[in-house]
mmCIF file of C-alpha atoms in Angstrom:
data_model
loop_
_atom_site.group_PDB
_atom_site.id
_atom_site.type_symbol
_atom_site.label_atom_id
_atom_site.label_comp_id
_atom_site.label_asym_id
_atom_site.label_seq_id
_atom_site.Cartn_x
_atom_site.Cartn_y
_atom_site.Cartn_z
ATOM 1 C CA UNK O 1 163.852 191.054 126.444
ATOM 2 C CA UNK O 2 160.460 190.062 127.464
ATOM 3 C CA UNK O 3 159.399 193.077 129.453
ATOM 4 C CA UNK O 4 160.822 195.290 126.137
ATOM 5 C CA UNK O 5 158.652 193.556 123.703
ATOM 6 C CA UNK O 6 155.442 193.394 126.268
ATOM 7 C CA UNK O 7 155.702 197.252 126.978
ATOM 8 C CA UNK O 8 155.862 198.440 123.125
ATOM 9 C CA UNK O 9 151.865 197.104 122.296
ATOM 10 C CA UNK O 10 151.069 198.732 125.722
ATOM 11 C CA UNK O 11 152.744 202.315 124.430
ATOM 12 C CA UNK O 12 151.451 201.603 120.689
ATOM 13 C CA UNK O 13 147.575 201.267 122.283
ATOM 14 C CA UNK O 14 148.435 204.527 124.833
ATOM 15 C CA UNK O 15 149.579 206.790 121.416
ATOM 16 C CA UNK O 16 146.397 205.224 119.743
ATOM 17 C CA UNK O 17 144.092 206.410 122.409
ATOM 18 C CA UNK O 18 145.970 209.566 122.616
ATOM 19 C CA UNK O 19 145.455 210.103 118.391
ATOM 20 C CA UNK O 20 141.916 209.399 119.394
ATOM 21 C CA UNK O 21 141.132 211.834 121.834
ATOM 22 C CA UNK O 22 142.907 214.664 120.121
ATOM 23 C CA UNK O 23 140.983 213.786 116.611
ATOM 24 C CA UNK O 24 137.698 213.828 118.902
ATOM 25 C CA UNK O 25 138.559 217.557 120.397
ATOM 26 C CA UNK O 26 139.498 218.744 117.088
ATOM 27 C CA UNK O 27 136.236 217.506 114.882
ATOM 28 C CA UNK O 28 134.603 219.113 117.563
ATOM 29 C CA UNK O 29 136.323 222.496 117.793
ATOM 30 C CA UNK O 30 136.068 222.465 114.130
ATOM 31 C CA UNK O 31 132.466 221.696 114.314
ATOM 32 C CA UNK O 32 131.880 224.420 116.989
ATOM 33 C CA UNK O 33 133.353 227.163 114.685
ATOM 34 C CA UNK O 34 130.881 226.317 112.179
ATOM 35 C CA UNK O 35 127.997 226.003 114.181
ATOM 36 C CA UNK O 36 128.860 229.406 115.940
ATOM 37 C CA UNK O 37 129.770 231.260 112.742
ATOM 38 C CA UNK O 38 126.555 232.150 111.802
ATOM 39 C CA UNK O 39 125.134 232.927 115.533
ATOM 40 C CA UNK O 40 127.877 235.469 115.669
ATOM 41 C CA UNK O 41 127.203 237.039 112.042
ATOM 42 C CA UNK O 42 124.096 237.695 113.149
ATOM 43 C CA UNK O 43 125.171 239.404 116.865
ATOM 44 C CA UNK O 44 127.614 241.437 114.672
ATOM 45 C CA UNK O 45 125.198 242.325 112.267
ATOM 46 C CA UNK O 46 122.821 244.088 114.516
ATOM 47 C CA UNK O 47 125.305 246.329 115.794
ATOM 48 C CA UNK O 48 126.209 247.446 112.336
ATOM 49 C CA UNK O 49 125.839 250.819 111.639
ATOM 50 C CA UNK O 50 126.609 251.006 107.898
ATOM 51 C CA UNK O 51 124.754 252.699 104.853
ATOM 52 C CA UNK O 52 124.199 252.154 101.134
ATOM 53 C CA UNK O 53 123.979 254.647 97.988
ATOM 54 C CA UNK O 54 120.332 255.029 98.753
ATOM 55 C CA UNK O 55 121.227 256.205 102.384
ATOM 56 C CA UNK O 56 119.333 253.154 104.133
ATOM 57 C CA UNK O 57 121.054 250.501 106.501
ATOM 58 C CA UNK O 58 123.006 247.660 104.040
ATOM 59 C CA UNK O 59 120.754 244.570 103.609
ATOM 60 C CA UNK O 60 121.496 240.827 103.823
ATOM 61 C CA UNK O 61 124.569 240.929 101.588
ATOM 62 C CA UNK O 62 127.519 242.496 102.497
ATOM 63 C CA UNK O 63 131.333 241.993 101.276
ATOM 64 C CA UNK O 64 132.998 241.886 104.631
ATOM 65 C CA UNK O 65 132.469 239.832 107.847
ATOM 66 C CA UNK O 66 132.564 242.154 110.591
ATOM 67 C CA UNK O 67 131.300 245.681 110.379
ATOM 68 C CA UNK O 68 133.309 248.879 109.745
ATOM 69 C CA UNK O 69 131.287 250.891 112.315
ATOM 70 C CA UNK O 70 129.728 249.450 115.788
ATOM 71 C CA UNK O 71 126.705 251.133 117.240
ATOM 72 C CA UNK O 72 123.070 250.563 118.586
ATOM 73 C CA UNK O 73 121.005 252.629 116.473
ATOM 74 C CA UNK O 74 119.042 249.222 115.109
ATOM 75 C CA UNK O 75 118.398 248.580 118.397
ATOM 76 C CA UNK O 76 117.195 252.198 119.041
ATOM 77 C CA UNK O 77 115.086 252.133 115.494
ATOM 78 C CA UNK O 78 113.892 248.480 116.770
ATOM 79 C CA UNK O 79 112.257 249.895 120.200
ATOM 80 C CA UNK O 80 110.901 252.898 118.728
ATOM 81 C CA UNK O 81 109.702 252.591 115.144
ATOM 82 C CA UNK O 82 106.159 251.624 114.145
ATOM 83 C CA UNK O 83 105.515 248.685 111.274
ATOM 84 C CA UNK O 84 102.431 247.800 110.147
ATOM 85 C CA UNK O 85 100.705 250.373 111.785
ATOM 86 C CA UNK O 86 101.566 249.435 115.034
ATOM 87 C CA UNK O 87 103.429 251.877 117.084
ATOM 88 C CA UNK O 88 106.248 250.532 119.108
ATOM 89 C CA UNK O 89 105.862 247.388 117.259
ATOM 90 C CA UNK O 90 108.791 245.098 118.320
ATOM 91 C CA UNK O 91 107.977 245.859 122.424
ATOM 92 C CA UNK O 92 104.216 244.812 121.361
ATOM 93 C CA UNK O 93 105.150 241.506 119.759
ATOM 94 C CA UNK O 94 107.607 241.254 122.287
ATOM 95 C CA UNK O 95 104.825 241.043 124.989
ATOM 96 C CA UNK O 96 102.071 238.827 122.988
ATOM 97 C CA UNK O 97 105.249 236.320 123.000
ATOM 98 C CA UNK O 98 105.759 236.695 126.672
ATOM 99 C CA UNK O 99 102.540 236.699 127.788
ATOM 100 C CA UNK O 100 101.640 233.448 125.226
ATOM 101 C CA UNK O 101 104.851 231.845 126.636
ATOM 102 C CA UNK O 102 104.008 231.839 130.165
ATOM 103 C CA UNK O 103 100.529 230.594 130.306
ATOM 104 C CA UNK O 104 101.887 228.113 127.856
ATOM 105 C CA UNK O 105 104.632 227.275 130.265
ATOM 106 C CA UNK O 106 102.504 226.789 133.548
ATOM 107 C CA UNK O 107 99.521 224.875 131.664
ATOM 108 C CA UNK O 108 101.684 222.535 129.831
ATOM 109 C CA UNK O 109 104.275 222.116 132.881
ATOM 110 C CA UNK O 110 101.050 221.272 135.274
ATOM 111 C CA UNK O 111 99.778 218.910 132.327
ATOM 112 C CA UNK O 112 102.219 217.222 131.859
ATOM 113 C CA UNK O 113 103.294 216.685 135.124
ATOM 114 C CA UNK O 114 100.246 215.350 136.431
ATOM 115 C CA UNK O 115 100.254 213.147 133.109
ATOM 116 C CA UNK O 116 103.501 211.339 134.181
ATOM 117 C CA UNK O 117 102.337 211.457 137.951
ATOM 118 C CA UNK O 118 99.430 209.173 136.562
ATOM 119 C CA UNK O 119 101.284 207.256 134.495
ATOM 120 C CA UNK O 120 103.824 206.324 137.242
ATOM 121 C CA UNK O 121 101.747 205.835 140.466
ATOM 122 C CA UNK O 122 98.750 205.163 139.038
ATOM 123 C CA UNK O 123 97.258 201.142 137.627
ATOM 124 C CA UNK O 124 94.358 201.533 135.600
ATOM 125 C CA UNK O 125 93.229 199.179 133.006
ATOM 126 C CA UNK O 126 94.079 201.057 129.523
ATOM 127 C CA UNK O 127 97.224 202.539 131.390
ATOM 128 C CA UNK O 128 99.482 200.182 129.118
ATOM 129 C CA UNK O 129 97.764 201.301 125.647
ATOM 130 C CA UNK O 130 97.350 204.170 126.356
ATOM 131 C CA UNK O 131 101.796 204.481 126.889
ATOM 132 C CA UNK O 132 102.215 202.783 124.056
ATOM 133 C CA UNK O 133 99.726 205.052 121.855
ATOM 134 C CA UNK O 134 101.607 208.474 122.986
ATOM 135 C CA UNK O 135 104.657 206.812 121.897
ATOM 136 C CA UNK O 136 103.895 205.904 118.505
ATOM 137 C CA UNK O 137 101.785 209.497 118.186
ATOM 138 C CA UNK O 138 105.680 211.020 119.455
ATOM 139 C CA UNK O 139 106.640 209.984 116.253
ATOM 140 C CA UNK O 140 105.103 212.067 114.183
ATOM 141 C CA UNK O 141 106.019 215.845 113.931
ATOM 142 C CA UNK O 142 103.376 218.321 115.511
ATOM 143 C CA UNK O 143 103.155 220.617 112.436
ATOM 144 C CA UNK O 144 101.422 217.534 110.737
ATOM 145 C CA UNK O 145 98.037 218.368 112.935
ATOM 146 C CA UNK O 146 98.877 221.924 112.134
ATOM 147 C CA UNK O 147 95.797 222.292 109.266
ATOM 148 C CA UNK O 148 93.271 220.006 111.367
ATOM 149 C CA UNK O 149 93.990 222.815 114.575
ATOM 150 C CA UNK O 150 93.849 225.862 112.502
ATOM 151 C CA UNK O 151 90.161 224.994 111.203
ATOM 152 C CA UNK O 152 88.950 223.664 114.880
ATOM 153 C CA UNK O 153 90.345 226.991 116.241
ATOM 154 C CA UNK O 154 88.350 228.325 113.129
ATOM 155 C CA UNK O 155 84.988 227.039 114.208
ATOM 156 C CA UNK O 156 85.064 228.170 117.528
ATOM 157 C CA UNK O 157 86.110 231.378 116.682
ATOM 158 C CA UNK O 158 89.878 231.506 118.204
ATOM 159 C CA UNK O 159 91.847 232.850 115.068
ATOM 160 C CA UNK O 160 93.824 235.749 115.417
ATOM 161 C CA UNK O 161 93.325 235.422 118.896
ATOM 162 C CA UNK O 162 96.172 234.967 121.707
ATOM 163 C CA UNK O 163 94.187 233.084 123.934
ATOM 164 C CA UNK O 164 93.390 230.564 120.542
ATOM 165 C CA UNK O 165 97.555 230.197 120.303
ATOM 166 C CA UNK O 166 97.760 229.438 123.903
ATOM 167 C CA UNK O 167 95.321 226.350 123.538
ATOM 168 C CA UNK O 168 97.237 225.223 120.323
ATOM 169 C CA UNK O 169 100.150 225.375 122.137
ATOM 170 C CA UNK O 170 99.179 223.853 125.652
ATOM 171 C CA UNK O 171 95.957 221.686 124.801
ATOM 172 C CA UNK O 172 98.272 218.578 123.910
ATOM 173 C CA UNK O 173 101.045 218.930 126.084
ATOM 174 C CA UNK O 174 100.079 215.863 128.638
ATOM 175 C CA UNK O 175 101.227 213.525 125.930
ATOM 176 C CA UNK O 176 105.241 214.735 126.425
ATOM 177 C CA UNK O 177 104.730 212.911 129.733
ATOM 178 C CA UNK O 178 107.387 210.013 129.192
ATOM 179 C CA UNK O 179 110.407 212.341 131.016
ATOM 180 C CA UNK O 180 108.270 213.187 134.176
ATOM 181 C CA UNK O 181 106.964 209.489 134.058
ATOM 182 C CA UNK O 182 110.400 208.027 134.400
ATOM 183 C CA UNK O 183 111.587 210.942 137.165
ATOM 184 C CA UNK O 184 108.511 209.976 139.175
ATOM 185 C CA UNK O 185 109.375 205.985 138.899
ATOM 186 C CA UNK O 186 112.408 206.751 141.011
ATOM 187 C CA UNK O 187 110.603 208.316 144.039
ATOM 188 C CA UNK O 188 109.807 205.786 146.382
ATOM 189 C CA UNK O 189 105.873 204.184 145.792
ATOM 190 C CA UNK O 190 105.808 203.435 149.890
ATOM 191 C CA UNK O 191 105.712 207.124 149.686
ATOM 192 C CA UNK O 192 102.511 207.323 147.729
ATOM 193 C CA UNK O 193 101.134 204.197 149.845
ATOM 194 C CA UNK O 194 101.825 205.326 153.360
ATOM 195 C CA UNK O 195 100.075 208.938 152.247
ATOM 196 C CA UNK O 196 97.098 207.325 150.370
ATOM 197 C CA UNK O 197 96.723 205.223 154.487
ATOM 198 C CA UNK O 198 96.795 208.216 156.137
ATOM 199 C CA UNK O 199 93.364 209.360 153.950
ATOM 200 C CA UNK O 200 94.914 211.663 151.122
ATOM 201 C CA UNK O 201 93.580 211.895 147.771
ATOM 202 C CA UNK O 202 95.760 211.548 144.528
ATOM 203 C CA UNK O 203 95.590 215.112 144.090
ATOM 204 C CA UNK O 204 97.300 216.287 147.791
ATOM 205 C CA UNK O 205 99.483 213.646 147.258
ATOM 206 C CA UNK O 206 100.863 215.017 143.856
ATOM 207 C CA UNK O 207 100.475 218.559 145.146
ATOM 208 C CA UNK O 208 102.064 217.981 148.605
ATOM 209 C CA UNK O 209 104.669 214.925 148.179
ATOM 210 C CA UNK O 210 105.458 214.289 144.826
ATOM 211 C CA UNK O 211 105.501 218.037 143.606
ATOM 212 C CA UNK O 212 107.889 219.473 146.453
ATOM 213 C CA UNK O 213 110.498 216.425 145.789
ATOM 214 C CA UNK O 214 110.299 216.899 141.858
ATOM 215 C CA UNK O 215 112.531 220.085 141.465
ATOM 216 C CA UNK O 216 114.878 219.219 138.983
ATOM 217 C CA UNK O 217 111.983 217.810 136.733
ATOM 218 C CA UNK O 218 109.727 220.891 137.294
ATOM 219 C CA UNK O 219 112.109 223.352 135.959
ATOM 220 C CA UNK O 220 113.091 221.033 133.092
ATOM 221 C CA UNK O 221 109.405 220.991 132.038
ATOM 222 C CA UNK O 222 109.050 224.863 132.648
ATOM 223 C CA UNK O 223 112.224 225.431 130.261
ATOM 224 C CA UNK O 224 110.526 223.173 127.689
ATOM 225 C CA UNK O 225 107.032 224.397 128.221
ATOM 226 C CA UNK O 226 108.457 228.107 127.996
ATOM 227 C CA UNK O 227 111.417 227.976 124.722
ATOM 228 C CA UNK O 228 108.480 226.360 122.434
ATOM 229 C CA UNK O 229 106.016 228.592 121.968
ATOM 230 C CA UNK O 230 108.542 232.075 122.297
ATOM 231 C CA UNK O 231 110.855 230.240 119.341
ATOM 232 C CA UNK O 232 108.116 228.450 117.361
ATOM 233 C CA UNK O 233 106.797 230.836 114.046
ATOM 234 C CA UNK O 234 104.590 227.538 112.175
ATOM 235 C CA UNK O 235 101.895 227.424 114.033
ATOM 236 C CA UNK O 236 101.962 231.361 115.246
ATOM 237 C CA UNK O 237 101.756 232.599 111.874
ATOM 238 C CA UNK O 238 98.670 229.937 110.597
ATOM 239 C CA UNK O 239 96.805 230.606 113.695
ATOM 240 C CA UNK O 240 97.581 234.866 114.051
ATOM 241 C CA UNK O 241 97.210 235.345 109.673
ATOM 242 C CA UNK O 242 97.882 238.783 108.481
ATOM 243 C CA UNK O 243 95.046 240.502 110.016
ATOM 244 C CA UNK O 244 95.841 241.718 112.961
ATOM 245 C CA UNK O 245 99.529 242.793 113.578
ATOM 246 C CA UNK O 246 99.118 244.049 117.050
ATOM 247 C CA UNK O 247 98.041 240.440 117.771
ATOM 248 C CA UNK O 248 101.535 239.157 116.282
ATOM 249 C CA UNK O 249 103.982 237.174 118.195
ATOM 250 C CA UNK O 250 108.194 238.530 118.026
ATOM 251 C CA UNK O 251 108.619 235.385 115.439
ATOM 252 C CA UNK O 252 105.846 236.728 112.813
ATOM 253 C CA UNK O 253 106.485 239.779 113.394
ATOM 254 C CA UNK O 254 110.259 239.795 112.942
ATOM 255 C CA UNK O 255 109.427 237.133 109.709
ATOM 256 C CA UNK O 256 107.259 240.341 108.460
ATOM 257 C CA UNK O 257 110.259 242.674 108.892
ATOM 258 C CA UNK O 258 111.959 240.482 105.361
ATOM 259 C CA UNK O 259 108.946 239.115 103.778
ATOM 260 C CA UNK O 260 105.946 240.493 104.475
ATOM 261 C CA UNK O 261 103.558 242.537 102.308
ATOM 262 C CA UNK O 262 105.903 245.678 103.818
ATOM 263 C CA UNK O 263 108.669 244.383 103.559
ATOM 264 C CA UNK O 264 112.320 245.723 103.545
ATOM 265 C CA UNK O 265 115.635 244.372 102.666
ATOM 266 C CA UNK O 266 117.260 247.498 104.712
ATOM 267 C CA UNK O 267 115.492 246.476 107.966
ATOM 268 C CA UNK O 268 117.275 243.331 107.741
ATOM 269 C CA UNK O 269 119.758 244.945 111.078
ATOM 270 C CA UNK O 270 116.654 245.998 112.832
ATOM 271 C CA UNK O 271 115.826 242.105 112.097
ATOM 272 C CA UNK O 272 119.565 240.899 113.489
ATOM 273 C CA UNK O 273 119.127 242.902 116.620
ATOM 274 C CA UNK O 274 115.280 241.264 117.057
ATOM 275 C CA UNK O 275 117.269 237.902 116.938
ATOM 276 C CA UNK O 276 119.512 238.932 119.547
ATOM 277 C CA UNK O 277 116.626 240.211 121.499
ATOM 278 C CA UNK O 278 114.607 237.033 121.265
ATOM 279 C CA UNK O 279 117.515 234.675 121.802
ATOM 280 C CA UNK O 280 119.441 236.834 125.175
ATOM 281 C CA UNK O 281 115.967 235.765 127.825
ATOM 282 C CA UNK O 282 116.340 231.983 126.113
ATOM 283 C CA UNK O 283 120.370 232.009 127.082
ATOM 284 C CA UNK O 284 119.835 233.343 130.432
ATOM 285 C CA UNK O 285 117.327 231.047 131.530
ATOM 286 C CA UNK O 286 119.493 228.387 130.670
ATOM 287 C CA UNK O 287 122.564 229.513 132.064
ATOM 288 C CA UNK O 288 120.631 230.342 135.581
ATOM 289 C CA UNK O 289 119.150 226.898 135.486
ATOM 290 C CA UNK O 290 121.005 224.660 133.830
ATOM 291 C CA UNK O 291 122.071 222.409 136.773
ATOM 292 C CA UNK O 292 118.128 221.448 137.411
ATOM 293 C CA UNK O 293 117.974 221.324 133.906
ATOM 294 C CA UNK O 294 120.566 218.617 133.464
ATOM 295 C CA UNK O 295 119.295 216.414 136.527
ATOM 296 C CA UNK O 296 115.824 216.974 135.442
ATOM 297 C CA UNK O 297 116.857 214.707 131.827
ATOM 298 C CA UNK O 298 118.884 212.676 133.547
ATOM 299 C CA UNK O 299 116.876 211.255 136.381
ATOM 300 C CA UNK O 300 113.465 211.413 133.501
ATOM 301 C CA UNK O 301 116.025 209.316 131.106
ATOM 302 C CA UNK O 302 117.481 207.074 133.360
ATOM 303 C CA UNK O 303 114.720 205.558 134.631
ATOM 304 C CA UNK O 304 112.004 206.180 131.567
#
């Protein structure tokens, strides 16, 4: 009779774990449709190939889910069609974003690298305030020194200008250092010591020790460094204006497509496909490089 009534909790706590775990996979199935529902409207949408009375491509609204017709001629239209005066348009913006992206991605990544190299191996008297300063700055979103940048970049001329959105983007990236900080705290110091005995600088000993034992870390930073500024549209449209569209990044330009001073409700599946466009390199890179990605957070988190 004992070992009856001392096995029914034990079952009662099993079945209650059990209700658990399946409520926990199905709030997050449900929650999976709905975050994916709109991601895959817009994949569908840019391989519609459906007209209105007027003869155009249908707009925003439609009355049905998935298309009646499949095909890539948005794509086509996308490649090959001039806005704003700009001939191949989309493969132009395309490149200002790539070309912005990766000089933001190996100045920032090399910023804030060494930052956190400092900040780890390195005593120096306002080391402490100086941590506890780019924390409470963290805090605040970056858009909110979005007007102060635009009239700096202003007075030195570097509106409009791709090299002015490269030094909005990069100039301030050593303060993100609190990742690379804590993935440097777990490589050994008698490393740093024993190399700093044998005569080498701080530099070779970043460059030539730390660097080469920091991959997981390094391509974390160069995914961060690299999604920001080929996603981010706030600070790309203050800084480019309305001027120059050739200068555009993909995010203004696309934004232009809907509600600029040309725009078009019927371009909104040329707009769809520029999503997909935008969003496939972003994907892939994190697909590729996902397991450095997810030791490069982990060991920074850990530790920091």
């Amino acid at each position: 009779m004992m070992t009856e009534t001392s096995k029914k909790p034990t079952l009662g706590l099993k079945a209650k774990k059990r209700i658990g775990v399946i409520s926990t996979y199905v709030v997050l199935t449900i929650l999976s449709i709905i975050w994916i529902i709109p991601i895959l409207w817009i994949i569908l949408h840019s391989f519609r190939e459906e007209y209105n009375a007027s003869g155009d491509f249908v707009g925003i609204v439609v009355s049905h889910y998935f298309p009646k017709s499949y095909g890539v001629e948005n794509y086509r239209l996308l490649f090959t069609a001039s806005y704003y005066g700009v001939q191949n348009a989309f493969i132009k913006w395309w490149t200002n974003t790539l070309i912005v992206a990766v000089f933001c991605c190996l100045i920032s990544t090399f910023l804030v690298l060494s930052v956190g190299y400092c900040m780890s191996k390195l005593r120096f008297k306002m080391r402490k305030p100086f941590m506890n300063l780019s924390m409470v700055l963290g805090l605040f979103p970056g858009f909110m020194s979005m007007v102060a940048i635009y009239y700096l970049l202003k007075a030195i001329g570097l509106t409009q200008n791709l090299f002015g959105l490269i030094l909005a983007y990069s100039a301030g990236a050593g303060m993100g250092f609190q990742v690379p900080k804590g993935f440097f705290d777990v490589i050994p110091s008698s490393l740093v010591e024993s190399a700093k005995l044998d005569g080498c600088s701080n530099f070779k000993i970043f460059i030539r020790i730390i660097l080469p034992l920091s991959k997981p870390i390094i391509i974390y930073q160069l995914l961060m460094a690299f999604t920001g500024p080929w996603m981010d549209f706030i600070f790309a449209k203050v800084i480019m204006g309305d001027m120059n569209p050739d200068k555009w990044t993909v995010s203004v330009g696309l934004y232009s497509l809907l509600f600029g001073p040309q725009a078009d409700t019927s371009l909104f599946s040329q707009f769809a496909a520029g999503c997909v466009c935008v969003g496939v390199p972003i994907v892939l890179l994190f697909m590729f490089l996902q397991k450095y990605y997810v030791e490069g957070v982990t060991a920074g988190a850990v530790k920091g």
